[in-house]
PDB file of C-alpha atoms in Angstrom:
ATOM      1  CA  UNK A  30     116.459  69.374 100.090  1.00  0.00           C
ATOM      2  CA  UNK A  31     112.975  68.915 101.518  1.00  0.00           C
ATOM      3  CA  UNK A  32     113.195  67.524 105.047  1.00  0.00           C
ATOM      4  CA  UNK A  33     111.781  64.079 105.635  1.00  0.00           C
ATOM      5  CA  UNK A  34     109.171  63.687 108.331  1.00  0.00           C
ATOM      6  CA  UNK A  35     108.271  60.419 109.990  1.00  0.00           C
ATOM      7  CA  UNK A  36     105.874  58.890 110.576  1.00  0.00           C
ATOM      8  CA  UNK A  37     103.518  60.103 107.866  1.00  0.00           C
ATOM      9  CA  UNK A  38     100.519  59.451 110.094  1.00  0.00           C
ATOM     10  CA  UNK A  39      99.848  58.307 113.622  1.00  0.00           C
ATOM     11  CA  UNK A  40      96.706  57.489 115.568  1.00  0.00           C
ATOM     12  CA  UNK A  41      96.710  57.841 119.329  1.00  0.00           C
ATOM     13  CA  UNK A  42      94.331  57.392 122.215  1.00  0.00           C
ATOM     14  CA  UNK A  43      93.960  60.303 124.604  1.00  0.00           C
ATOM     15  CA  UNK A  44      96.781  60.266 127.119  1.00  0.00           C
ATOM     16  CA  UNK A  45      99.264  58.447 124.889  1.00  0.00           C
ATOM     17  CA  UNK A  46     102.601  59.890 123.784  1.00  0.00           C
ATOM     18  CA  UNK A  47     103.957  60.470 120.293  1.00  0.00           C
ATOM     19  CA  UNK A  48     107.214  61.467 118.644  1.00  0.00           C
ATOM     20  CA  UNK A  49     107.478  63.105 115.242  1.00  0.00           C
ATOM     21  CA  UNK A  50     110.845  63.261 113.537  1.00  0.00           C
ATOM     22  CA  UNK A  51     112.241  65.654 110.953  1.00  0.00           C
ATOM     23  CA  UNK A  52     115.499  64.927 109.125  1.00  0.00           C
ATOM     24  CA  UNK A  53     117.428  66.984 106.637  1.00  0.00           C
ATOM     25  CA  UNK A  54     120.339  66.186 104.358  1.00  0.00           C
ATOM     26  CA  UNK A  55     121.495  69.801 104.593  1.00  0.00           C
ATOM     27  CA  UNK A  56     123.115  71.653 107.446  1.00  0.00           C
ATOM     28  CA  UNK A  57     120.371  73.444 109.319  1.00  0.00           C
ATOM     29  CA  UNK A  58     120.327  76.771 111.018  1.00  0.00           C
ATOM     30  CA  UNK A  59     116.981  76.355 112.669  1.00  0.00           C
ATOM     31  CA  UNK A  60     113.923  74.127 112.740  1.00  0.00           C
ATOM     32  CA  UNK A  61     110.393  75.481 113.053  1.00  0.00           C
ATOM     33  CA  UNK A  62     107.385  73.396 114.084  1.00  0.00           C
ATOM     34  CA  UNK A  63     103.809  74.189 113.098  1.00  0.00           C
ATOM     35  CA  UNK A  64     100.457  72.492 113.555  1.00  0.00           C
ATOM     36  CA  UNK A  65      97.645  72.840 111.059  1.00  0.00           C
ATOM     37  CA  UNK A  66      94.069  71.772 111.627  1.00  0.00           C
ATOM     38  CA  UNK A  67      91.852  71.000 108.682  1.00  0.00           C
ATOM     39  CA  UNK A  68      90.715  74.176 106.943  1.00  0.00           C
ATOM     40  CA  UNK A  69      92.803  76.411 109.180  1.00  0.00           C
ATOM     41  CA  UNK A  70      96.133  78.224 108.936  1.00  0.00           C
ATOM     42  CA  UNK A  71      99.293  76.630 110.326  1.00  0.00           C
ATOM     43  CA  UNK A  72      99.934  77.689 113.914  1.00  0.00           C
ATOM     44  CA  UNK A  73     103.454  78.313 115.171  1.00  0.00           C
ATOM     45  CA  UNK A  74     104.516  75.917 117.946  1.00  0.00           C
ATOM     46  CA  UNK A  75     108.197  76.523 118.507  1.00  0.00           C
ATOM     47  CA  UNK A  76     111.539  77.209 116.895  1.00  0.00           C
ATOM     48  CA  UNK A  77     114.881  75.623 117.695  1.00  0.00           C
ATOM     49  CA  UNK A  78     118.193  77.151 116.744  1.00  0.00           C
ATOM     50  CA  UNK A  79     121.340  75.203 116.018  1.00  0.00           C
ATOM     51  CA  UNK A  80     123.219  74.430 119.152  1.00  0.00           C
ATOM     52  CA  UNK A  81     121.298  71.329 120.128  1.00  0.00           C
ATOM     53  CA  UNK A  82     118.795  73.007 122.335  1.00  0.00           C
ATOM     54  CA  UNK A  83     115.541  71.625 123.566  1.00  0.00           C
ATOM     55  CA  UNK A  84     112.360  73.583 124.086  1.00  0.00           C
ATOM     56  CA  UNK A  85     108.927  72.919 125.389  1.00  0.00           C
ATOM     57  CA  UNK A  86     105.730  74.333 126.676  1.00  0.00           C
ATOM     58  CA  UNK A  87     102.887  72.516 128.311  1.00  0.00           C
ATOM     59  CA  UNK A  88     103.136  68.909 127.156  1.00  0.00           C
ATOM     60  CA  UNK A  89     104.760  69.589 123.783  1.00  0.00           C
ATOM     61  CA  UNK A  90     108.530  69.779 123.521  1.00  0.00           C
ATOM     62  CA  UNK A  91     111.170  69.457 120.830  1.00  0.00           C
ATOM     63  CA  UNK A  92     114.848  68.819 120.409  1.00  0.00           C
ATOM     64  CA  UNK A  93     117.350  69.647 117.697  1.00  0.00           C
ATOM     65  CA  UNK A  94     120.398  67.478 117.084  1.00  0.00           C
ATOM     66  CA  UNK A  95     122.696  69.657 115.028  1.00  0.00           C
ATOM     67  CA  UNK A  96     125.174  66.869 114.294  1.00  0.00           C
ATOM     68  CA  UNK A  97     122.504  64.633 112.831  1.00  0.00           C
ATOM     69  CA  UNK A  98     120.490  67.497 111.298  1.00  0.00           C
ATOM     70  CA  UNK A  99     117.437  66.094 113.001  1.00  0.00           C
ATOM     71  CA  UNK A 100     114.668  67.485 115.111  1.00  0.00           C
ATOM     72  CA  UNK A 101     112.052  65.622 117.084  1.00  0.00           C
ATOM     73  CA  UNK A 102     108.721  66.855 118.403  1.00  0.00           C
ATOM     74  CA  UNK A 103     107.464  65.153 121.559  1.00  0.00           C
ATOM     75  CA  UNK A 104     103.789  65.166 122.502  1.00  0.00           C
ATOM     76  CA  UNK A 105     103.076  63.703 125.911  1.00  0.00           C
ATOM     77  CA  UNK A 106      99.720  62.791 127.427  1.00  0.00           C
ATOM     78  CA  UNK A 107      98.031  63.712 124.160  1.00  0.00           C
ATOM     79  CA  UNK A 108      94.739  65.563 124.162  1.00  0.00           C
ATOM     80  CA  UNK A 109      92.002  65.653 121.526  1.00  0.00           C
ATOM     81  CA  UNK A 110      93.094  69.192 120.674  1.00  0.00           C
ATOM     82  CA  UNK A 111      96.485  67.889 119.516  1.00  0.00           C
ATOM     83  CA  UNK A 112      94.911  66.394 116.396  1.00  0.00           C
ATOM     84  CA  UNK A 113      96.107  67.961 113.179  1.00  0.00           C
ATOM     85  CA  UNK A 114      98.976  67.877 110.722  1.00  0.00           C
ATOM     86  CA  UNK A 115     102.390  68.754 112.073  1.00  0.00           C
ATOM     87  CA  UNK A 116     104.955  70.350 109.808  1.00  0.00           C
ATOM     88  CA  UNK A 117     108.608  70.986 110.355  1.00  0.00           C
ATOM     89  CA  UNK A 118     110.129  73.894 108.486  1.00  0.00           C
ATOM     90  CA  UNK A 119     113.871  73.974 108.063  1.00  0.00           C
ATOM     91  CA  UNK A 120     116.004  77.034 107.600  1.00  0.00           C
ATOM     92  CA  UNK A 121     119.208  76.362 105.733  1.00  0.00           C
ATOM     93  CA  UNK A 122     122.099  78.728 106.056  1.00  0.00           C
ATOM     94  CA  UNK A 123     122.285  81.848 108.119  1.00  0.00           C
ATOM     95  CA  UNK A 124     120.222  84.901 108.843  1.00  0.00           C
ATOM     96  CA  UNK A 125     120.101  86.092 105.264  1.00  0.00           C
ATOM     97  CA  UNK A 126     118.010  83.100 104.317  1.00  0.00           C
ATOM     98  CA  UNK A 127     115.457  83.603 107.035  1.00  0.00           C
ATOM     99  CA  UNK A 128     111.974  83.456 105.594  1.00  0.00           C
ATOM    100  CA  UNK A 129     112.934  80.735 103.157  1.00  0.00           C
ATOM    101  CA  UNK A 130     111.547  77.809 105.088  1.00  0.00           C
ATOM    102  CA  UNK A 131     111.566  74.402 103.440  1.00  0.00           C
ATOM    103  CA  UNK A 132     108.724  72.359 104.876  1.00  0.00           C
ATOM    104  CA  UNK A 133     108.378  68.632 105.252  1.00  0.00           C
ATOM    105  CA  UNK A 134     105.274  66.929 103.906  1.00  0.00           C
ATOM    106  CA  UNK A 135     103.698  66.764 107.314  1.00  0.00           C
ATOM    107  CA  UNK A 136     102.668  64.162 109.866  1.00  0.00           C
ATOM    108  CA  UNK A 137      98.966  63.653 110.373  1.00  0.00           C
ATOM    109  CA  UNK A 138      98.182  63.069 114.050  1.00  0.00           C
ATOM    110  CA  UNK A 139      94.762  61.824 115.125  1.00  0.00           C
ATOM    111  CA  UNK A 140      93.888  61.597 118.785  1.00  0.00           C
ATOM    112  CA  UNK A 141      90.858  59.443 119.615  1.00  0.00           C
ATOM    113  CA  UNK A 142      88.867  59.509 122.864  1.00  0.00           C
TER     114      UNK A 142
ATOM    115  CA  UNK B   1      96.954  92.747 117.660  1.00  0.00           C
ATOM    116  CA  UNK B   2      94.991  91.661 114.646  1.00  0.00           C
ATOM    117  CA  UNK B   3      96.359  88.608 112.858  1.00  0.00           C
ATOM    118  CA  UNK B   4      97.412  88.202 109.262  1.00  0.00           C
ATOM    119  CA  UNK B   5      94.562  88.830 106.871  1.00  0.00           C
ATOM    120  CA  UNK B   6      94.249  87.577 103.328  1.00  0.00           C
ATOM    121  CA  UNK B   7      91.758  88.521 100.653  1.00  0.00           C
ATOM    122  CA  UNK B   8      89.900  87.076  98.974  1.00  0.00           C
ATOM    123  CA  UNK B   9      89.405  83.826 100.867  1.00  0.00           C
ATOM    124  CA  UNK B  10      88.094  81.921  97.860  1.00  0.00           C
ATOM    125  CA  UNK B  11      88.589  82.459  94.163  1.00  0.00           C
ATOM    126  CA  UNK B  12      87.573  80.599  91.024  1.00  0.00           C
ATOM    127  CA  UNK B  13      89.360  81.459  87.801  1.00  0.00           C
ATOM    128  CA  UNK B  14      89.612  80.058  84.299  1.00  0.00           C
ATOM    129  CA  UNK B  15      92.789  78.809  82.651  1.00  0.00           C
ATOM    130  CA  UNK B  16      94.704  81.626  81.013  1.00  0.00           C
ATOM    131  CA  UNK B  17      93.391  84.319  83.321  1.00  0.00           C
ATOM    132  CA  UNK B  18      95.469  86.133  85.880  1.00  0.00           C
ATOM    133  CA  UNK B  19      94.834  86.635  89.584  1.00  0.00           C
ATOM    134  CA  UNK B  20      96.026  88.950  92.351  1.00  0.00           C
ATOM    135  CA  UNK B  21      95.971  87.925  96.005  1.00  0.00           C
ATOM    136  CA  UNK B  22      96.404  90.304  98.896  1.00  0.00           C
ATOM    137  CA  UNK B  23      97.971  89.942 102.335  1.00  0.00           C
ATOM    138  CA  UNK B  24      98.028  92.346 105.271  1.00  0.00           C
ATOM    139  CA  UNK B  25     100.652  91.382 107.863  1.00  0.00           C
ATOM    140  CA  UNK B  26     100.482  91.804 111.610  1.00  0.00           C
ATOM    141  CA  UNK B  27     101.053  95.411 112.571  1.00  0.00           C
ATOM    142  CA  UNK B  28     104.776  96.089 112.926  1.00  0.00           C
ATOM    143  CA  UNK B  29     105.884  93.083 110.885  1.00  0.00           C
ATOM    144  CA  UNK B  30     107.927  94.003 107.848  1.00  0.00           C
ATOM    145  CA  UNK B  31     108.644  90.535 106.497  1.00  0.00           C
ATOM    146  CA  UNK B  32     106.013  88.774 104.422  1.00  0.00           C
ATOM    147  CA  UNK B  33     106.393  85.298 102.910  1.00  0.00           C
ATOM    148  CA  UNK B  34     104.124  83.497 100.469  1.00  0.00           C
ATOM    149  CA  UNK B  35     103.580  79.735 100.268  1.00  0.00           C
ATOM    150  CA  UNK B  36     101.623  77.427  98.006  1.00  0.00           C
ATOM    151  CA  UNK B  37      99.993  74.432  99.680  1.00  0.00           C
ATOM    152  CA  UNK B  38      98.720  71.426  97.730  1.00  0.00           C
ATOM    153  CA  UNK B  39      97.914  67.875  98.875  1.00  0.00           C
ATOM    154  CA  UNK B  40     100.648  66.412  96.691  1.00  0.00           C
ATOM    155  CA  UNK B  41     103.505  68.862  97.222  1.00  0.00           C
ATOM    156  CA  UNK B  42     102.712  70.196 100.678  1.00  0.00           C
ATOM    157  CA  UNK B  43     103.866  73.679 101.666  1.00  0.00           C
ATOM    158  CA  UNK B  44     106.184  75.228  99.111  1.00  0.00           C
ATOM    159  CA  UNK B  45     107.947  78.549  99.486  1.00  0.00           C
ATOM    160  CA  UNK B  46     107.183  81.125  96.802  1.00  0.00           C
ATOM    161  CA  UNK B  47     108.960  84.304  97.879  1.00  0.00           C
ATOM    162  CA  UNK B  48     109.660  86.603 100.790  1.00  0.00           C
ATOM    163  CA  UNK B  49     109.624  90.376 100.982  1.00  0.00           C
ATOM    164  CA  UNK B  50     111.156  92.676 103.528  1.00  0.00           C
ATOM    165  CA  UNK B  51     110.813  96.459 103.405  1.00  0.00           C
ATOM    166  CA  UNK B  52     109.490  96.360  99.835  1.00  0.00           C
ATOM    167  CA  UNK B  53     112.400  94.229  98.577  1.00  0.00           C
ATOM    168  CA  UNK B  54     112.275  90.601  97.553  1.00  0.00           C
ATOM    169  CA  UNK B  55     114.878  88.856  99.715  1.00  0.00           C
ATOM    170  CA  UNK B  56     114.300  85.232  98.808  1.00  0.00           C
ATOM    171  CA  UNK B  57     112.587  83.382  95.995  1.00  0.00           C
ATOM    172  CA  UNK B  58     111.494  79.778  95.691  1.00  0.00           C
ATOM    173  CA  UNK B  59     111.581  77.555  92.657  1.00  0.00           C
ATOM    174  CA  UNK B  60     108.472  78.715  90.827  1.00  0.00           C
ATOM    175  CA  UNK B  61     108.068  79.957  87.236  1.00  0.00           C
ATOM    176  CA  UNK B  62     108.097  83.631  86.399  1.00  0.00           C
ATOM    177  CA  UNK B  63     104.290  83.603  86.126  1.00  0.00           C
ATOM    178  CA  UNK B  64     104.341  83.952  89.899  1.00  0.00           C
ATOM    179  CA  UNK B  65     105.312  87.413  91.060  1.00  0.00           C
ATOM    180  CA  UNK B  66     104.819  89.582  94.062  1.00  0.00           C
ATOM    181  CA  UNK B  67     105.393  92.960  95.564  1.00  0.00           C
ATOM    182  CA  UNK B  68     105.285  94.702  98.901  1.00  0.00           C
ATOM    183  CA  UNK B  69     104.102  98.181  99.635  1.00  0.00           C
ATOM    184  CA  UNK B  70     105.483 100.768 102.038  1.00  0.00           C
ATOM    185  CA  UNK B  71     102.862  99.799 104.644  1.00  0.00           C
ATOM    186  CA  UNK B  72     104.161  96.165 104.441  1.00  0.00           C
ATOM    187  CA  UNK B  73     101.012  94.898 102.743  1.00  0.00           C
ATOM    188  CA  UNK B  74     101.869  92.440 100.019  1.00  0.00           C
ATOM    189  CA  UNK B  75     100.298  91.152  96.844  1.00  0.00           C
ATOM    190  CA  UNK B  76     101.090  88.157  94.727  1.00  0.00           C
ATOM    191  CA  UNK B  77     100.119  87.788  91.122  1.00  0.00           C
ATOM    192  CA  UNK B  78      99.806  84.692  88.991  1.00  0.00           C
ATOM    193  CA  UNK B  79      99.507  85.222  85.268  1.00  0.00           C
ATOM    194  CA  UNK B  80      98.324  82.794  82.617  1.00  0.00           C
ATOM    195  CA  UNK B  81      96.746  80.468  85.143  1.00  0.00           C
ATOM    196  CA  UNK B  82      97.124  76.715  84.732  1.00  0.00           C
ATOM    197  CA  UNK B  83      95.037  73.940  86.250  1.00  0.00           C
ATOM    198  CA  UNK B  84      98.013  72.998  88.410  1.00  0.00           C
ATOM    199  CA  UNK B  85      97.940  76.393  90.090  1.00  0.00           C
ATOM    200  CA  UNK B  86      94.860  75.340  92.032  1.00  0.00           C
ATOM    201  CA  UNK B  87      95.995  75.459  95.636  1.00  0.00           C
ATOM    202  CA  UNK B  88      95.755  77.166  98.991  1.00  0.00           C
ATOM    203  CA  UNK B  89      97.994  80.233  98.964  1.00  0.00           C
ATOM    204  CA  UNK B  90      99.241  81.164 102.407  1.00  0.00           C
ATOM    205  CA  UNK B  91     100.826  84.385 103.492  1.00  0.00           C
ATOM    206  CA  UNK B  92     102.956  84.572 106.618  1.00  0.00           C
ATOM    207  CA  UNK B  93     104.284  87.631 108.391  1.00  0.00           C
ATOM    208  CA  UNK B  94     107.284  87.792 110.669  1.00  0.00           C
ATOM    209  CA  UNK B  95     108.874  90.311 113.008  1.00  0.00           C
ATOM    210  CA  UNK B  96     112.244  89.492 111.412  1.00  0.00           C
ATOM    211  CA  UNK B  97     114.587  92.440 111.742  1.00  0.00           C
ATOM    212  CA  UNK B  98     117.906  91.017 110.646  1.00  0.00           C
ATOM    213  CA  UNK B  99     118.246  88.540 113.474  1.00  0.00           C
ATOM    214  CA  UNK B 100     117.877  84.839 112.950  1.00  0.00           C
ATOM    215  CA  UNK B 101     115.397  82.119 113.687  1.00  0.00           C
ATOM    216  CA  UNK B 102     112.254  84.205 113.951  1.00  0.00           C
ATOM    217  CA  UNK B 103     108.790  82.691 113.881  1.00  0.00           C
ATOM    218  CA  UNK B 104     106.226  83.250 111.161  1.00  0.00           C
ATOM    219  CA  UNK B 105     102.509  83.795 111.605  1.00  0.00           C
ATOM    220  CA  UNK B 106     100.232  82.485 108.896  1.00  0.00           C
ATOM    221  CA  UNK B 107      97.063  83.971 107.513  1.00  0.00           C
ATOM    222  CA  UNK B 108      93.962  81.877 106.742  1.00  0.00           C
ATOM    223  CA  UNK B 109      94.922  81.551 103.083  1.00  0.00           C
ATOM    224  CA  UNK B 110      93.248  82.094  99.743  1.00  0.00           C
ATOM    225  CA  UNK B 111      91.777  78.991  98.124  1.00  0.00           C
ATOM    226  CA  UNK B 112      92.314  79.335  94.366  1.00  0.00           C
ATOM    227  CA  UNK B 113      90.525  76.993  91.998  1.00  0.00           C
ATOM    228  CA  UNK B 114      91.431  77.081  88.312  1.00  0.00           C
ATOM    229  CA  UNK B 115      88.927  75.510  85.911  1.00  0.00           C
TER     230      UNK B 115
END
């Protein structure tokens, strides 16, 4: 039931792009993306609802493929501040289950100068 | 608005003891969720409260319990502590009001060490 994130870790140089994937074996209602820096709380990035939408702000965007139960997070022209562990949280079912997010194990992203 | 606050930030307990952690959500948020984070298991959902009622519960033993007060503040309690309960306990508040797909805002967490 836990979504699978890939890759587990990635190292980038500043300015390079990265894609983080999140796959579930269950039908998803929504996918949430968070970033956590070492010793800090996870920070909300964005949420995608079923319907295959795509969202983005600044140089971070995401897509949700409802048919494949997959979401991808795209980081373009990476900056040092993008370093951290990225988690996807999946919401299975409908509104009554909101709050019951099942998180992937995370993808550790390191951006080097 | 002030963010989610959790107290205490660090706690050291002995096996067999019990512990109570506190969470104050963002003003106006009525939904509070609790998560356990460990290096091996990652972020695992414990339970979620809305308007003083537990709406959802994760797959944890009955030693883990929680409650929410009328001002939306929440507490979680772990009884008969085990070494494996050592973890970062995160609280998240949400403006959920019956609609779907609403974001959660995490507090800084309480680092619990059981010796």
